Amino acid sequence: MRSTDSMEEAEVTTVPIRSAGSLNDTCVRSRRRGRGDGLGCTLQCGDVEENVLLVSRANMLTMLPDVSLCDAVIECWSMLMNRLETDEYDFQRMSFFGIGHMEYLNQLLQSADQTTQDDTILDNLYEMWDLYIQDSQDVFNLNADLLFVPFNIEGHFACVCFNSKAGTVDLLDHQLHPDPNKSKICKLASLIGSALSDYLESKGIDRGSEMVMFEHRQIKLPWQSSSPNLPESGLFTMMHMLMYDGNPFDNEDLRRKISRRYLVFQLTASLILADINTIRDEVVGKVNHFLVEKDDIWTHVHAQRKINKIIKKK
């Protein structure tokens, strides 16, 4: 795998982007299970109870503007993207890994400067990918032209895309990295590239060995800045995964902060209203109840706020 020293910026062109309109007809599978603390999503594929991802209300609230996104939402989003791609095309051009591998990617990053590398880190990472693909079943294709690997470093979400069409490893990030040698993001992107190359080769996929020669690129996007915006990095990553087709792209909604706030609610609705959300009807029922009783509810909330203020003064 080429060093991040050679990372180049790809020029921006405006290209047609994929629509999120059909995201409600999706399917999510995951071994990662959590305990819900209120209404959110309980996403299940078919009748296989083991393949359930519970996304709690607290998890979903991390999608609010100016709040750092939790990994569970990205995990969910990856599986929605896989189903969307499978439903639209006979051959799955794109496949998306989840983000449950972060424990091992962080270990990989920490051990990168050591003289000898602990092989158990890669073994654990490959086992995690095996489990993810096994749970994904017919909605993941290792032979896809584009393989997306989202990651999170200290609250900074970004995504690496392995672009077999262009022969490149593309970094999709809302932050610019002028000096890749000093960037943890670029360093991890390179490590992911090497790991995935070996992983694909171990699965008998010929292009796995070719990936070591892929050129590294930072995909230049109009909304990028030199300073990280951690609370919005999750939103940018979700939209990059949705829109990127192997070419740089532009989008007016991502350029404007007010429009990005609207996008947050669109993405949230797409997750909650997914057909395989087993508590979808319950959530919709709660929303309908709120619309009918909102005046009484607001009166109660306002009164409770006053009480809380009095208590704080004491």
XYZ file of C-alpha atoms in Angstrom:
314
model
C 0.000 0.000 0.000
C 1.384 3.388 -0.912
C 2.285 5.744 1.895
C -0.034 8.641 2.679
C 2.888 10.831 1.605
C 1.502 10.498 -1.920
C -2.083 11.416 -1.092
C -3.436 13.685 -3.789
C -6.555 15.789 -4.001
C -9.118 14.904 -6.642
C -10.794 17.781 -8.439
C -14.498 18.417 -7.873
C -17.066 17.743 -10.547
C -20.826 17.889 -10.235
C -22.270 14.436 -10.857
C -25.702 12.849 -10.405
C -26.098 11.568 -6.860
C -28.031 8.634 -5.544
C -31.409 9.400 -4.046
C -32.261 8.651 -0.442
C -35.925 8.505 -1.381
C -36.178 4.714 -1.158
C -34.400 4.351 2.165
C -37.607 3.309 3.903
C -37.559 0.038 1.929
C -34.444 -1.260 3.602
C -33.076 -4.078 5.697
C -30.548 -4.075 8.513
C -28.659 -6.990 10.007
C -26.059 -6.948 12.730
C -24.670 -9.123 15.498
C -24.115 -6.023 17.564
C -26.910 -5.910 20.092
C -27.660 -3.248 22.625
C -30.237 -2.623 25.276
C -32.771 0.015 24.386
C -33.660 2.785 26.840
C -36.756 3.998 25.059
C -38.238 4.320 21.596
C -35.738 4.372 18.756
C -35.142 1.520 16.307
C -35.195 -2.228 16.676
C -33.999 -3.340 13.273
C -34.372 -6.957 12.216
C -33.990 -8.932 9.018
C -36.700 -11.517 8.438
C -37.239 -14.000 11.258
C -33.602 -14.277 12.354
C -33.752 -12.922 15.894
C -29.969 -13.022 16.334
C -29.465 -10.510 13.528
C -30.935 -7.564 15.392
C -29.487 -4.131 16.006
C -31.133 -2.215 18.818
C -30.677 1.526 18.470
C -31.961 3.221 21.596
C -33.681 6.572 21.877
C -30.486 7.934 23.430
C -28.547 6.702 20.382
C -30.973 8.386 18.005
C -30.760 11.668 19.929
C -27.076 11.852 19.012
C -28.238 12.719 15.491
C -29.388 16.126 16.748
C -27.403 19.121 15.459
C -24.276 19.960 17.490
C -24.270 16.540 19.193
C -21.562 13.956 18.497
C -22.999 10.932 16.693
C -22.721 7.482 18.270
C -21.276 4.500 16.393
C -24.569 2.565 16.492
C -26.170 5.026 14.066
C -23.335 4.619 11.548
C -23.585 0.828 11.930
C -27.260 1.095 11.107
C -26.624 3.418 8.173
C -24.111 1.061 6.574
C -26.654 -1.735 6.470
C -29.295 0.571 5.035
C -26.873 1.522 2.280
C -26.194 -2.136 1.514
C -29.898 -2.888 1.163
C -30.494 0.207 -0.949
C -27.717 -0.825 -3.325
C -28.978 -4.421 -3.506
C -32.532 -3.331 -4.270
C -31.521 -0.941 -7.051
C -29.041 -3.063 -9.015
C -28.652 -6.682 -10.102
C -24.915 -6.454 -9.428
C -24.006 -4.767 -6.174
C -21.576 -2.019 -7.231
C -21.013 -0.789 -3.696
C -20.752 -2.456 -0.297
C -20.471 -0.851 3.124
C -18.759 -2.195 6.222
C -20.169 -1.292 9.609
C -18.166 0.448 12.305
C -18.006 -2.332 14.896
C -14.320 -2.785 14.045
C -13.170 0.408 15.779
C -11.681 -1.353 18.801
C -9.248 -3.187 16.532
C -8.607 -0.245 14.210
C -7.641 1.869 17.219
C -5.295 -0.891 18.368
C -3.861 -1.064 14.859
C -3.227 2.675 14.864
C -1.595 2.598 18.306
C 0.717 -0.268 17.347
C 1.680 1.151 13.934
C 4.901 2.728 15.198
C 6.071 -0.353 17.061
C 8.922 -2.429 15.672
C 6.900 -5.647 15.741
C 3.163 -5.783 15.187
C 0.819 -7.945 17.217
C -0.762 -10.303 14.673
C -3.714 -10.917 16.983
C -4.958 -7.388 16.227
C -5.339 -8.192 12.529
C -6.764 -11.632 13.335
C -9.445 -10.012 15.507
C -10.148 -7.384 12.857
C -10.564 -10.029 10.137
C -12.833 -12.065 12.391
C -14.982 -8.974 12.958
C -15.240 -8.444 9.188
C -16.096 -12.127 8.726
C -18.954 -11.841 11.222
C -20.216 -8.648 9.625
C -20.303 -10.195 6.156
C -21.885 -13.382 7.522
C -24.660 -11.380 9.157
C -25.088 -9.248 6.035
C -25.598 -12.390 3.919
C -26.991 -11.369 0.510
C -26.533 -7.608 0.985
C -22.721 -7.496 1.003
C -20.404 -8.133 -1.927
C -16.626 -8.195 -1.449
C -16.282 -7.994 -5.247
C -18.101 -4.661 -5.412
C -16.401 -1.861 -7.353
C -16.536 0.391 -4.292
C -15.954 -0.832 -0.724
C -16.681 1.684 2.038
C -15.066 1.468 5.479
C -16.333 4.111 7.942
C -14.323 4.865 11.063
C -14.267 7.118 14.106
C -11.157 8.558 15.752
C -11.855 10.434 18.988
C -15.298 11.519 17.785
C -14.129 12.364 14.264
C -16.030 10.277 11.703
C -14.693 9.729 8.202
C -14.754 7.017 5.553
C -12.302 5.217 3.293
C -13.555 4.025 -0.082
C -11.648 1.385 -2.049
C -12.284 2.406 -5.615
C -11.461 -0.512 -7.898
C -12.723 1.381 -10.930
C -10.106 4.095 -10.529
C -7.464 1.998 -8.768
C -7.447 4.346 -5.777
C -8.041 4.451 -2.037
C -10.252 7.495 -1.508
C -10.510 9.337 1.804
C -13.900 10.991 2.305
C -13.685 13.513 5.106
C -15.138 16.949 5.849
C -11.688 18.055 6.996
C -8.746 18.795 4.734
C -5.381 17.260 5.630
C -2.622 19.397 4.050
C 0.128 17.262 5.595
C -0.927 13.578 5.582
C 2.175 12.622 7.579
C 0.831 14.529 10.574
C -2.747 13.298 10.248
C -4.081 10.364 12.267
C -6.980 10.190 9.815
C -4.676 9.694 6.816
C -2.490 7.273 8.744
C -5.462 5.105 9.683
C -6.772 5.263 6.096
C -3.453 3.797 4.936
C -3.545 1.074 7.615
C -7.111 0.151 6.680
C -5.986 -0.109 3.055
C -3.201 -2.542 3.875
C -5.453 -4.600 6.139
C -8.284 -4.827 3.606
C -5.846 -5.722 0.826
C -4.575 -8.698 2.840
C -8.109 -9.617 3.862
C -9.399 -9.717 0.287
C -6.391 -11.717 -0.842
C -7.039 -14.251 1.942
C -10.566 -14.639 0.555
C -9.233 -15.518 -2.886
C -10.175 -12.180 -4.439
C -7.513 -11.352 -7.042
C -7.682 -7.582 -6.749
C -6.699 -7.881 -3.079
C -3.049 -8.185 -4.117
C -3.482 -5.333 -6.625
C -4.698 -2.939 -3.949
C -1.210 -2.541 -2.501
C -0.455 -0.420 -5.571
C -3.607 1.702 -5.369
C -2.955 5.446 -5.197
C -4.199 7.258 -2.081
C -6.365 10.325 -2.657
C -8.105 12.874 -0.500
C -11.365 13.585 -2.299
C -11.727 17.361 -2.410
C -15.254 18.526 -1.545
C -16.660 22.093 -1.415
C -17.668 21.975 2.277
C -14.274 20.905 3.564
C -12.253 23.068 5.942
C -8.897 22.799 7.668
C -10.572 22.675 11.089
C -12.545 19.588 12.185
C -16.233 19.931 12.995
C -16.687 16.894 15.237
C -20.441 17.184 15.930
C -21.201 17.308 12.185
C -18.584 14.788 11.073
C -21.094 11.943 11.471
C -23.621 13.699 9.231
C -20.975 14.396 6.587
C -19.845 10.762 6.670
C -23.396 9.442 6.258
C -23.973 11.757 3.289
C -20.609 10.870 1.733
C -21.555 7.194 1.947
C -24.905 7.969 0.329
C -23.660 10.177 -2.494
C -20.181 9.037 -3.460
C -20.084 6.918 -6.624
C -16.340 7.012 -7.215
C -16.227 10.615 -8.437
C -16.032 13.915 -6.531
C -19.420 15.560 -6.194
C -21.111 18.771 -5.093
C -24.283 19.283 -3.078
C -25.816 22.603 -2.100
C -27.429 21.265 1.091
C -24.082 20.165 2.499
C -22.590 23.603 1.831
C -25.038 25.429 4.143
C -25.283 24.823 7.869
C -29.041 25.531 7.975
C -29.616 22.981 5.202
C -27.462 20.408 7.007
C -29.768 20.710 9.992
C -32.653 19.754 7.712
C -30.659 16.803 6.372
C -30.278 15.499 9.938
C -34.043 15.112 10.231
C -34.300 13.474 6.801
C -31.693 10.869 7.742
C -33.302 10.278 11.137
C -36.686 9.693 9.516
C -35.131 7.276 7.012
C -33.747 5.161 9.866
C -36.835 5.223 12.062
C -39.305 4.620 9.228
C -37.377 1.707 7.720
C -39.715 -1.213 7.039
C -37.611 -3.549 9.144
C -37.814 -1.328 12.221
C -39.943 -3.671 14.346
C -41.162 -0.810 16.531
C -41.842 1.521 13.617
C -45.616 1.505 14.192
C -45.103 2.193 17.880
C -42.911 5.200 17.108
C -45.390 6.526 14.538
C -48.181 6.048 17.100
C -46.242 8.131 19.622
C -45.767 10.873 17.022
C -49.479 10.881 16.202
C -50.292 11.058 19.909
C -47.953 14.028 20.274
C -49.608 15.869 17.365
C -53.033 15.445 19.010
C -51.913 16.222 22.562
C -49.051 18.639 21.848
C -50.681 21.641 23.567
C -51.244 19.723 26.807
C -47.793 18.177 26.571
C -46.154 21.576 26.084
C -48.031 22.988 29.108
C -46.710 20.114 31.219
C -43.143 20.514 29.910
C -43.190 24.284 30.482
C -44.433 23.835 34.035
C -41.774 21.213 34.733
C -39.058 23.569 33.472
C -40.201 26.236 35.915
C -40.099 23.735 38.768
C -36.580 22.642 37.775
C -35.392 26.282 37.764
C -36.795 26.830 41.263
C -35.097 23.682 42.506
C -31.746 24.772 41.020
C -31.965 28.201 42.736
C -32.450 26.484 46.085
